[in-house]
GROMACS .gro file of C-alpha atoms in nm:
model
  406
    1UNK     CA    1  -4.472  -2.029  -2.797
    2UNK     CA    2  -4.164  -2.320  -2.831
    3UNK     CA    3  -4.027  -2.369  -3.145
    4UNK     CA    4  -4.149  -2.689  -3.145
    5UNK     CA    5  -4.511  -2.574  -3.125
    6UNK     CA    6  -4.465  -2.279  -3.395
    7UNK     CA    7  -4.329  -2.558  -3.631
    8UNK     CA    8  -4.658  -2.771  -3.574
    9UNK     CA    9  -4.883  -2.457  -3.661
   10UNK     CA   10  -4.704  -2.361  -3.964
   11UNK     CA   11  -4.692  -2.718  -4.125
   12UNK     CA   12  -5.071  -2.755  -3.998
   13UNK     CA   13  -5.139  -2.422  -4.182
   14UNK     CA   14  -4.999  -2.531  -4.503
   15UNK     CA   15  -5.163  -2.792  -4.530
   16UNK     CA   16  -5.479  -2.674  -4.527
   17UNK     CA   17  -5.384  -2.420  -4.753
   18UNK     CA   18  -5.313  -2.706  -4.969
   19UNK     CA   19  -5.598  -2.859  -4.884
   20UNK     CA   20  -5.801  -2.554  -4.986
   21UNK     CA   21  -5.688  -2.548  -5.330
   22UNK     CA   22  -5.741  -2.882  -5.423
   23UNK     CA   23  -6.013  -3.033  -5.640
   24UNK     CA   24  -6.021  -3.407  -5.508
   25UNK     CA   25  -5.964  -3.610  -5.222
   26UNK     CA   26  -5.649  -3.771  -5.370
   27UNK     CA   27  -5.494  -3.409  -5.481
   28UNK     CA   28  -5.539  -3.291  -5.142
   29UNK     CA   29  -5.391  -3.599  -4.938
   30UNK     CA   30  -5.134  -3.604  -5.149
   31UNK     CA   31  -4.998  -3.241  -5.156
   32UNK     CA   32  -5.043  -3.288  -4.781
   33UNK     CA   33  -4.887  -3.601  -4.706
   34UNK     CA   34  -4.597  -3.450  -4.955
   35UNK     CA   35  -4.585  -3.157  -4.678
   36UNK     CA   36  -4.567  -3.384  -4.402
   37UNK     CA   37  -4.299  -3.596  -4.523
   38UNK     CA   38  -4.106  -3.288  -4.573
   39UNK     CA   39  -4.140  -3.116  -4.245
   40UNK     CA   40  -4.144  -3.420  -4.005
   41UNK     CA   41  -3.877  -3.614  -4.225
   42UNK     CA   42  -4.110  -3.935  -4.273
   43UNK     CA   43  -3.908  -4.206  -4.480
   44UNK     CA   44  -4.246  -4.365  -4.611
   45UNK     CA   45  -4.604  -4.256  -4.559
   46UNK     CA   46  -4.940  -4.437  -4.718
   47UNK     CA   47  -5.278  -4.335  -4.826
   48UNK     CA   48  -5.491  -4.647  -4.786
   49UNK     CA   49  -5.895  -4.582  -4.931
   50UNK     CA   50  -6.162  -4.799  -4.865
   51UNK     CA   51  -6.314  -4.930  -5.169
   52UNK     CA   52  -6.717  -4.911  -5.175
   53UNK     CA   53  -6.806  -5.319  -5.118
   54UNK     CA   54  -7.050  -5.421  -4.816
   55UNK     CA   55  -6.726  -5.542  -4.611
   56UNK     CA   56  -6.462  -5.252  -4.737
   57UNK     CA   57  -6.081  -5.357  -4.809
   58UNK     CA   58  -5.814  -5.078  -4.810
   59UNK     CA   59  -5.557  -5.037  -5.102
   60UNK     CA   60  -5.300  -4.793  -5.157
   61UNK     CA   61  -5.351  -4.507  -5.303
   62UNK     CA   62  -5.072  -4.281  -5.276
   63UNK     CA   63  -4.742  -4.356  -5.121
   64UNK     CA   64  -4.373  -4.197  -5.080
   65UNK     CA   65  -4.122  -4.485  -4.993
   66UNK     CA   66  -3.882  -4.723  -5.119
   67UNK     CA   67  -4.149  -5.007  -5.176
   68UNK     CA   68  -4.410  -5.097  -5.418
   69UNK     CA   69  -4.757  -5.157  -5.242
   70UNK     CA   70  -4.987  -5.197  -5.582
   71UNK     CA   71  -5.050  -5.524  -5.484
   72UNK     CA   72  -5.118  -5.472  -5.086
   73UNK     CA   73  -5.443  -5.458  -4.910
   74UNK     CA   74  -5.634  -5.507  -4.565
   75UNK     CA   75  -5.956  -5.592  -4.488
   76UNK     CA   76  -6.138  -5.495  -4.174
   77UNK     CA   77  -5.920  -5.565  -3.879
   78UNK     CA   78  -5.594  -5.710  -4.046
   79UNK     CA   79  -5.300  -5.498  -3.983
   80UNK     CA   80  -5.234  -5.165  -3.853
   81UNK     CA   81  -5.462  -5.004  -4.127
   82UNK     CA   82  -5.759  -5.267  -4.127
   83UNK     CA   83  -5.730  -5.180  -3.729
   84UNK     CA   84  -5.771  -4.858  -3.776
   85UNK     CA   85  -6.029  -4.862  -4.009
   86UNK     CA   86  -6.235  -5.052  -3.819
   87UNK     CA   87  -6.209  -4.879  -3.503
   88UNK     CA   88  -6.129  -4.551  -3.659
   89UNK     CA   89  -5.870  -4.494  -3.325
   90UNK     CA   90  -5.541  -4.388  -3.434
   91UNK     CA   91  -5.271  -4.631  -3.394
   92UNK     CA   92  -4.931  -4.454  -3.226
   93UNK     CA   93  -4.634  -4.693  -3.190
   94UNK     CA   94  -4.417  -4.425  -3.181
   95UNK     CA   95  -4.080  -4.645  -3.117
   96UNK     CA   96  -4.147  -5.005  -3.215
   97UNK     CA   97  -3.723  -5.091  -3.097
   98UNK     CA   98  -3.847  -5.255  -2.734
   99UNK     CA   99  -4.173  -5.331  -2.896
  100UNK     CA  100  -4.174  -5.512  -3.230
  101UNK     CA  101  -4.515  -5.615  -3.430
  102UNK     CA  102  -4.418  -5.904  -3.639
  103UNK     CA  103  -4.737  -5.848  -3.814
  104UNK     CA  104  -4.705  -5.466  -3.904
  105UNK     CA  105  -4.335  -5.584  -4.004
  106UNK     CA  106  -4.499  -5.843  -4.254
  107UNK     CA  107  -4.659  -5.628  -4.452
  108UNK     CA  108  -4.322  -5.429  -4.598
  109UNK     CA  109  -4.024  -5.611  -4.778
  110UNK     CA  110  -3.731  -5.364  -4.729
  111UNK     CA  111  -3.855  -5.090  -4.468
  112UNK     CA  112  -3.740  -5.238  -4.090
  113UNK     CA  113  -3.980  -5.045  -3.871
  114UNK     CA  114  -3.879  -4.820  -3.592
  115UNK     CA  115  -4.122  -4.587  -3.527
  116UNK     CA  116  -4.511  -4.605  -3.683
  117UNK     CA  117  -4.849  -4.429  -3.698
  118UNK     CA  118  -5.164  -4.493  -3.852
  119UNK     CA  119  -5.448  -4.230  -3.852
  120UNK     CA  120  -5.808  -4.232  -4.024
  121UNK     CA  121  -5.953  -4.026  -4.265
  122UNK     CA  122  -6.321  -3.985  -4.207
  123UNK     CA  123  -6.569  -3.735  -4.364
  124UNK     CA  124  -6.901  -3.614  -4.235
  125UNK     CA  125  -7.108  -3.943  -4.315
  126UNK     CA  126  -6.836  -4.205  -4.474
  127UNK     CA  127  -6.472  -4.317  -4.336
  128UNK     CA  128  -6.274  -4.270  -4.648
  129UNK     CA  129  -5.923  -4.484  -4.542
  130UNK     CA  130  -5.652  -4.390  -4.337
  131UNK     CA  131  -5.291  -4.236  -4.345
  132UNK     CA  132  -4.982  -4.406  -4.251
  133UNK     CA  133  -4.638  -4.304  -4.185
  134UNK     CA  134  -4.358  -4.495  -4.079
  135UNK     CA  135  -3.983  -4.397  -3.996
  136UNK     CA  136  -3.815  -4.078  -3.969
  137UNK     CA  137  -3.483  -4.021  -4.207
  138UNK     CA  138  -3.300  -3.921  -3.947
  139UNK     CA  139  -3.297  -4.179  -3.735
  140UNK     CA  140  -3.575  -4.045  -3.470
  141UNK     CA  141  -3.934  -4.145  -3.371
  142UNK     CA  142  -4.287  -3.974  -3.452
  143UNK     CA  143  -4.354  -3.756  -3.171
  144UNK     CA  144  -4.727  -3.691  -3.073
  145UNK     CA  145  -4.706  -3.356  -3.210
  146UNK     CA  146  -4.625  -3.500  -3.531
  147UNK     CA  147  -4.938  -3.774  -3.520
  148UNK     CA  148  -5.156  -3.483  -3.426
  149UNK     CA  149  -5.076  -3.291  -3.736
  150UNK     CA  150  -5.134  -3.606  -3.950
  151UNK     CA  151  -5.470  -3.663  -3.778
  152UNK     CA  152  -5.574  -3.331  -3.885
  153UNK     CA  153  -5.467  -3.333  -4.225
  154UNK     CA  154  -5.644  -3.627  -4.278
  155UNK     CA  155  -5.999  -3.536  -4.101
  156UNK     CA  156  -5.938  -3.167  -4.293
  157UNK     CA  157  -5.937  -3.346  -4.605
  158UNK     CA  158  -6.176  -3.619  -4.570
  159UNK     CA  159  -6.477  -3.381  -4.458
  160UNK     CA  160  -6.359  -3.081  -4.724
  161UNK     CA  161  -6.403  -3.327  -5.036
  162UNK     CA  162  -6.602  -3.634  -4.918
  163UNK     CA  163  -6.859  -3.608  -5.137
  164UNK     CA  164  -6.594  -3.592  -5.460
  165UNK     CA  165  -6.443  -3.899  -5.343
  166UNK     CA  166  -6.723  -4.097  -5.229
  167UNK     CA  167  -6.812  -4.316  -5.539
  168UNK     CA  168  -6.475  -4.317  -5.734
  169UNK     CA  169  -6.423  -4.682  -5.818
  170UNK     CA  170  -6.061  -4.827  -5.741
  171UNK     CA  171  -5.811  -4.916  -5.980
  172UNK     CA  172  -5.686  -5.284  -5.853
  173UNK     CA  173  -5.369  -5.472  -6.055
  174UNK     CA  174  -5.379  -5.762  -6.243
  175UNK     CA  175  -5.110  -6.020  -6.200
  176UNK     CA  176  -4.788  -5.873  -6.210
  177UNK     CA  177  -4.579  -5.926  -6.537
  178UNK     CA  178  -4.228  -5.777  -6.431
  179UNK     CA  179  -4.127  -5.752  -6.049
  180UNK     CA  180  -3.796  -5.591  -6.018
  181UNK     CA  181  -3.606  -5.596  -5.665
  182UNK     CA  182  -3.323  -5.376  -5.592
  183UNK     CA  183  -3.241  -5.290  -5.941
  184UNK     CA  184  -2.914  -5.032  -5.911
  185UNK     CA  185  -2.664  -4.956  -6.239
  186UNK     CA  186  -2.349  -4.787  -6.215
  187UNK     CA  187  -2.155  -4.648  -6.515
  188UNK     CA  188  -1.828  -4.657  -6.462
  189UNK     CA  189  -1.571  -4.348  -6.619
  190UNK     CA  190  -1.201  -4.370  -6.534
  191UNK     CA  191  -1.194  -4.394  -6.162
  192UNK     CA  192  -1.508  -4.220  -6.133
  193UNK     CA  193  -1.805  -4.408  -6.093
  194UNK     CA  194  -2.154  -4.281  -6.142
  195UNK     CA  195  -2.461  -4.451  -6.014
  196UNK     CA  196  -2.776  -4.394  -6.190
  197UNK     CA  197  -2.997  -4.619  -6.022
  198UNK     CA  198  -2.979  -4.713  -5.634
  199UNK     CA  199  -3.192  -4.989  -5.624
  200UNK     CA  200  -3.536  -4.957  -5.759
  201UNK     CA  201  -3.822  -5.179  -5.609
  202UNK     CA  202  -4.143  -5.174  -5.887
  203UNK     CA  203  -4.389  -5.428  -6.086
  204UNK     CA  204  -4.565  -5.394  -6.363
  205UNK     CA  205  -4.885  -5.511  -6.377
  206UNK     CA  206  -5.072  -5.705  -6.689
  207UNK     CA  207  -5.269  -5.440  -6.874
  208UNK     CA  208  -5.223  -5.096  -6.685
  209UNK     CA  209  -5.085  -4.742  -6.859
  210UNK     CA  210  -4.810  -4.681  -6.609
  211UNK     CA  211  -4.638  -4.345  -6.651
  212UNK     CA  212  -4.282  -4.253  -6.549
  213UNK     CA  213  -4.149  -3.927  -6.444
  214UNK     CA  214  -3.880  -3.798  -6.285
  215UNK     CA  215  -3.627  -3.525  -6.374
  216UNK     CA  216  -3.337  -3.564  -6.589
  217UNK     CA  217  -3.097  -3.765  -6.489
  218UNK     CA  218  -3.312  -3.945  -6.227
  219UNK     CA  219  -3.266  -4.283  -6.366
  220UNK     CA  220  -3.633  -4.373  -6.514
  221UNK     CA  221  -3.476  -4.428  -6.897
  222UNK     CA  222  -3.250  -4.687  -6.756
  223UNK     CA  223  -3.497  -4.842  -6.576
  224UNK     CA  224  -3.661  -4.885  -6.900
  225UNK     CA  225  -3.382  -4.993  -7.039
  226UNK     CA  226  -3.274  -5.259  -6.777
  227UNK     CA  227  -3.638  -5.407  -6.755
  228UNK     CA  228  -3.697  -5.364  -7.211
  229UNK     CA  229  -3.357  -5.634  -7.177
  230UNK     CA  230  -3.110  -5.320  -7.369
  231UNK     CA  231  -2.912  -5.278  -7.097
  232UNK     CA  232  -2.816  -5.529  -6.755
  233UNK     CA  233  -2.848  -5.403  -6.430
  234UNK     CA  234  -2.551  -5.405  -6.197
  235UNK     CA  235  -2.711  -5.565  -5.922
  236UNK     CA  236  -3.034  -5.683  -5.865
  237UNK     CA  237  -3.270  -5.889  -6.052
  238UNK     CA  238  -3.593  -5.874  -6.239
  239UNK     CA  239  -3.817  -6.130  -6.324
  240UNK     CA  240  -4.064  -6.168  -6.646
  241UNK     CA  241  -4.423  -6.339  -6.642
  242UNK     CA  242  -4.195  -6.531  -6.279
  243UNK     CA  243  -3.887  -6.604  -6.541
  244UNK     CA  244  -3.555  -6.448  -6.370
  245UNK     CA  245  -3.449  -6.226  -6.639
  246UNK     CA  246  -3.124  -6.123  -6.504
  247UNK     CA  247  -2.877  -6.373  -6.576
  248UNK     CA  248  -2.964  -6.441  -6.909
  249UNK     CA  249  -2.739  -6.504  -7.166
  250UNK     CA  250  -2.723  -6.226  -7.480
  251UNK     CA  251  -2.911  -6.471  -7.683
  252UNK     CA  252  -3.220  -6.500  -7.431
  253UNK     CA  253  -3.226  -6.118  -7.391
  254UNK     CA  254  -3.258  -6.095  -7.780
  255UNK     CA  255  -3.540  -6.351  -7.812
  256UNK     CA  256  -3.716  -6.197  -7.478
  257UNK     CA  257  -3.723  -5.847  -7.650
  258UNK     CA  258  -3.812  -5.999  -8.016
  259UNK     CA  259  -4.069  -6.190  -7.874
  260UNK     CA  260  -4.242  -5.985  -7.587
  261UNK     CA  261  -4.147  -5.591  -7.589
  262UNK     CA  262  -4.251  -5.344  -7.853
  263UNK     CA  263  -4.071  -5.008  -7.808
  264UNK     CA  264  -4.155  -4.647  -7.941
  265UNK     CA  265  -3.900  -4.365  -7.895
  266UNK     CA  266  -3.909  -3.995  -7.921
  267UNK     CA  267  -3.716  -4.044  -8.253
  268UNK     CA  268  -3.891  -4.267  -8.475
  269UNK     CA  269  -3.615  -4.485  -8.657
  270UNK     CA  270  -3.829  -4.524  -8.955
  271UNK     CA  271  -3.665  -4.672  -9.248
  272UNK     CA  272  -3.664  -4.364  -9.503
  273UNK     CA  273  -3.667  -4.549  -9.836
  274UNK     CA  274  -3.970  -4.753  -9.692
  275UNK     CA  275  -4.272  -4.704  -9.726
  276UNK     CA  276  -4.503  -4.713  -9.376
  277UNK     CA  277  -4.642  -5.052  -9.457
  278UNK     CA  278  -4.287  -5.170  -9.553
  279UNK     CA  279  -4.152  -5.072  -9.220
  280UNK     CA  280  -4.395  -5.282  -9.071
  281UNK     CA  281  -4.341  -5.586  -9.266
  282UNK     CA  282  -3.972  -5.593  -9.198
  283UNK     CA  283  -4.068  -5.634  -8.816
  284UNK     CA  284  -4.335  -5.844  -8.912
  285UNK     CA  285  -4.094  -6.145  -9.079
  286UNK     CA  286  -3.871  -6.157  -8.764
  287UNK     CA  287  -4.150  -6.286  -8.544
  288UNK     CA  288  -4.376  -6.621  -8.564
  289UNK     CA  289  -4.747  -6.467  -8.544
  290UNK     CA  290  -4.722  -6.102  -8.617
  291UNK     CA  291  -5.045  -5.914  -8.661
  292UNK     CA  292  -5.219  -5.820  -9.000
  293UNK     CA  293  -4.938  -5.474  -9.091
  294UNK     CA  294  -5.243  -5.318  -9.218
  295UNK     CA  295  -5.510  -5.367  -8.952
  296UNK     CA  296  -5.201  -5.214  -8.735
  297UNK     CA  297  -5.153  -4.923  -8.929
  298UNK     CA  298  -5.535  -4.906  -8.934
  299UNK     CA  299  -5.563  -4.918  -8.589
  300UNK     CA  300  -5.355  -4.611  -8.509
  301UNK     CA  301  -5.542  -4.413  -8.778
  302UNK     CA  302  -5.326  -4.430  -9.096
  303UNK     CA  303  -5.486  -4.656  -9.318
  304UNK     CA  304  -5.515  -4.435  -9.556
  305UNK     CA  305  -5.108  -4.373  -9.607
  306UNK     CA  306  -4.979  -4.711  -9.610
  307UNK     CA  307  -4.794  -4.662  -9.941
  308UNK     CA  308  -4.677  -4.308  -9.811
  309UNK     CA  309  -4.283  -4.308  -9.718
  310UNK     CA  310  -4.159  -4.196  -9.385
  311UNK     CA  311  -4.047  -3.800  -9.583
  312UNK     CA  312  -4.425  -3.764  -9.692
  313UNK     CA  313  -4.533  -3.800  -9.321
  314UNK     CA  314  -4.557  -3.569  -9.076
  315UNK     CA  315  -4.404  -3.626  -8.721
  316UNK     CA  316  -4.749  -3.715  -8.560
  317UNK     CA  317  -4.769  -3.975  -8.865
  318UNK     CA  318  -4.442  -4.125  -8.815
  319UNK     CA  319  -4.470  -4.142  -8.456
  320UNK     CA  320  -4.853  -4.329  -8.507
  321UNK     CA  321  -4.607  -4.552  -8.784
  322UNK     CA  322  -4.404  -4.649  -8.486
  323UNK     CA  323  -4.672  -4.749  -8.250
  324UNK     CA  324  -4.797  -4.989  -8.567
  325UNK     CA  325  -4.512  -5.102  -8.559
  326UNK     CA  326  -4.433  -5.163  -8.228
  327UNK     CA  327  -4.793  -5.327  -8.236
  328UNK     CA  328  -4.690  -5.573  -8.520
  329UNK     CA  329  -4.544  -5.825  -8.281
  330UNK     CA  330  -4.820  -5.841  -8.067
  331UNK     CA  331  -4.590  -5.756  -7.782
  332UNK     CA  332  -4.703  -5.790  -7.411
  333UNK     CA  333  -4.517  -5.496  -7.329
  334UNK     CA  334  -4.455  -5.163  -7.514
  335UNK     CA  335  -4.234  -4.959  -7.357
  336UNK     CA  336  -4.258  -4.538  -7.488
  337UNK     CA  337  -3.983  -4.367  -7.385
  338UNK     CA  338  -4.130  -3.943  -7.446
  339UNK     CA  339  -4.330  -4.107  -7.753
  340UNK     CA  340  -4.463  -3.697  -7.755
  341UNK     CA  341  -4.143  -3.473  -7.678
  342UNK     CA  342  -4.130  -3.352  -8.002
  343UNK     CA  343  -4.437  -3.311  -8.090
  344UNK     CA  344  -4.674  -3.034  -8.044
  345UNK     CA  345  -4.989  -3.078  -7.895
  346UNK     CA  346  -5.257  -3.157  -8.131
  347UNK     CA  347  -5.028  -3.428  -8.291
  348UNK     CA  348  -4.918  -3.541  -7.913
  349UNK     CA  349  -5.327  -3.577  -7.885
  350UNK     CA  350  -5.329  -3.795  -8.171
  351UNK     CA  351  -5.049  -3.962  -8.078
  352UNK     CA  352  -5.143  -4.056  -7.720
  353UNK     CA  353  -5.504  -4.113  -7.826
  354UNK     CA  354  -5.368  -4.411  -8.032
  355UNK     CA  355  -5.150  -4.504  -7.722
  356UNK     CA  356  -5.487  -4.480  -7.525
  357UNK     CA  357  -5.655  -4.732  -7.781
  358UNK     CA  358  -5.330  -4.990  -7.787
  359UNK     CA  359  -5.390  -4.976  -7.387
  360UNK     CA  360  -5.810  -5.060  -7.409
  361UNK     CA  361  -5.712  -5.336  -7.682
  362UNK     CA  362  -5.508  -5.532  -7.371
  363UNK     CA  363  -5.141  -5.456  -7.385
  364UNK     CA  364  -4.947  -5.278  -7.134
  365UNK     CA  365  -4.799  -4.978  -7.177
  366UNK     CA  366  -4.530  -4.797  -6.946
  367UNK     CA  367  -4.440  -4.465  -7.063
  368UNK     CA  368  -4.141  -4.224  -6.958
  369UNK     CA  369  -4.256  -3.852  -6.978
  370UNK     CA  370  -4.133  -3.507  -6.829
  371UNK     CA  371  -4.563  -3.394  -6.927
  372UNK     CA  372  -4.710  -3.377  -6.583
  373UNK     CA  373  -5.041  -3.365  -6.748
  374UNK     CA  374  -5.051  -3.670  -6.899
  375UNK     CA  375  -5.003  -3.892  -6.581
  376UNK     CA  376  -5.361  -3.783  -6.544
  377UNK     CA  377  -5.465  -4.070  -6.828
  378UNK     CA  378  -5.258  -4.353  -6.611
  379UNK     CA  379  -5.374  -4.629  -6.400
  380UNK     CA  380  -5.049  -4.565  -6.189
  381UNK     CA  381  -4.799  -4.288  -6.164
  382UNK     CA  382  -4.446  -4.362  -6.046
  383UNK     CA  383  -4.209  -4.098  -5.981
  384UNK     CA  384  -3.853  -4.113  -5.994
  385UNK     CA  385  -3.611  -3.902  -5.797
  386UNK     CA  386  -3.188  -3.978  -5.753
  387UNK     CA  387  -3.203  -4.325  -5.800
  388UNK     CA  388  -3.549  -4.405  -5.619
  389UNK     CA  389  -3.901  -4.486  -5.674
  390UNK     CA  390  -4.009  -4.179  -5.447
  391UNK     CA  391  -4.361  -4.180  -5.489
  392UNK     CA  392  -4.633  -4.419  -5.676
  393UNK     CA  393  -4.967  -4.257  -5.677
  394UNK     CA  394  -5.281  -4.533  -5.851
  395UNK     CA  395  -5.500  -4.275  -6.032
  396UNK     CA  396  -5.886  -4.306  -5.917
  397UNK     CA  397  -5.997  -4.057  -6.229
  398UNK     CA  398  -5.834  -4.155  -6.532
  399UNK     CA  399  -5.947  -3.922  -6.799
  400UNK     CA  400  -5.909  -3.984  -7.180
  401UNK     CA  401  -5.610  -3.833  -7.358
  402UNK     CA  402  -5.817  -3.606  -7.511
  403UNK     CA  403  -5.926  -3.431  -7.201
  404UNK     CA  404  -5.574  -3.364  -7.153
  405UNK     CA  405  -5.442  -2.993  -7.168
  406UNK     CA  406  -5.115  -2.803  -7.174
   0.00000   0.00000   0.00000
């Protein structure tokens, strides 16, 4: 047996191990697809799922890769994954260099295609979507070996948890309220220069519960910090409700945050000789139509300790405090950066659970964590990693935060 062959088997084998030990459609594609962009070096690869209408459109449901494709679709027939769909043939344009497809090109910003396939996931009675990958990271095509193993990943998956998948409804995005494009920040020490982000490609969209992860050091705090207007990025731009945001003066960064962003850190920055209702009413004098200070502190479950100061609280309390008042300003945009690091869990319940409640009320909410378990009550999960958006996953099974368990 080649090398090349024993490869094949071995990645084929774990991934239907993977595929074995997963509970949905979307856990097993995407532990798979994570395996196959591993051991065939794929720069970006796509889940696209059919939604349930009488004429189906694919949307992205997973994907690894320097773009955001929230926003994407096909319908029957348009592009290399509306082909596929509709013919449910696999699509192998293994090295597009003598062969270009303007229209496969279209559909990504920043990826230049050299080498593409697109396979379909089908079940027993329903075609679920399809899988696409597109460029290798070192420079290579997709061989046919690697298209087979993609093709049965994706018919191993589809037929072991159709009938999980069949009826999830889709998350689709609103109108996107901040599109950034090539965001990258260096910090600069002595001669040494450090780059922290390498040029980040993301929106976020009116209304969702987006949730950032990524280890330390990986860049997603000064993403939030860059996009909150704290901080500037070095180059790139980023633009609010279609305003360019990026060469604003100091002034115009102050009113966008005062205005439009609440913010809620993992330390509270309560004032301590103020009472809870008093830290809200200092907020609420700095803008022009604040909300009630008491139907805030209400709404996150302290009405009862409005005349209780920030020492006669415990951390759950003064956390809930700072989600009032973050709330106060009727921002479009709060931004949490690990709202529940230092809490334990029955107060992180309690905390996120009021998070949960700011989200259903109509504000967006994007929220850095290291808890793995809570990107299970986001509409989206974006994952950082040196630099990068590495992979966005849009959650089909949202549960409530308190379903949540660690």
């Amino acid at each position: 047996m080649s090398p090349e062959t024993l490869h094949q088997f071995k990645t084929i084998g774990e991934i239907q191990s993977c595929i074995a030990r997963a509970d949905t459609l979307g856990q097993a594609l995407r532990e798979g697809l994570a395996i196959f962009v591993r051991e065939c070096k794929a720069e970006a690869a796509i889940i696209w799922r059919a939604d349930n209408a009488e004429v189906p459109t694919l949307r992205p449901m997973f994907w690894v890769g320097p773009e955001d494709l929230t926003s994407r679709s096909h319908v029957l027939g348009e592009g290399a994954p509306g082909r596929v769909f509709a013919t449910q043939k696999s699509e192998r344009r293994l090295a597009f260099a003598a062969d270009p497809d303007p229209a496969t090109q279209a559909d990504f910003e920043t990826i230049d295609i050299k080498s593409m396939a697109c396979v379909p996931a089908s079940g027993k009675t329903s075609n679920l979507g399809c899988l696409q990958v597109i460029n290798k990271t070192d420079g290579g095509y997709f061989t046919d070996d690697d298209v087979d193993v993609l093709e049965i990943m994706a018919m191993s998956a589809a037929i072991a948890l159709e009938d999980n998948e069949k009826f999830a409804a889709p998350w689709t995005p609103s109108r996107a309220i901040i599109e950034a494009r090539g965001i990258t920040r260096e910090f600069q020490n002595g001669d040494d220069v450090t780059r922290v982000l390498k040029g980040v490609n993301l929106n976020v969209y009116d209304g969702e519960l987006l949730v950032v992860l990524g280890e330390s050091g990986c860049g997603k705090s000064t993403f939030l910090n860059i996009i909150g207007g704290m901080d500037r990025a070095t180059s790139g731009s980023f633009t609010f409700e279609g305003k360019e945001m990026s060469q604003t003066t100091q002034a115009e960064l102050t009113e966008y945050r005062r205005k439009n962003i609440g913010f809620i850190f993992q330390s509270y920055n309560l004032m301590p000789n103020l009472t809870a209702l008093q830290n809200l009413r200092l907020i609420a004098e700095l803008v022009d139509d604040p909300m009630d200070c008491e139907d805030a502190l209400r709404l996150v479950g302290l009405g009862d300790r409005m005349g209780s100061y920030p020492s006669q609280l415990s951390g759950g309390q003064q956390q809930r405090v700072s989600i009032a008042r973050a709330l106060v300003k009727r921002p479009k945009l709060i931004f949490a950066d690990e709202p529940t690091a230092a809490l334990d869990y029955t107060t992180s319940i309690d905390v996120l659970s009021a998070l949960e409640e700011v989200v259903h009320a109509g504000t967006t909410l994007v929220m850095v964590t290291h808890n793995e378990e809570i990107t299970r009550m986001a509409d989206r999960v974006v994952r950082f990693r040196n630099g990068y958006t590495h992979e966005v996953t849009v959650n089909r099974h949202p549960v409530h935060a308190t379903d949540l368990v660690w």
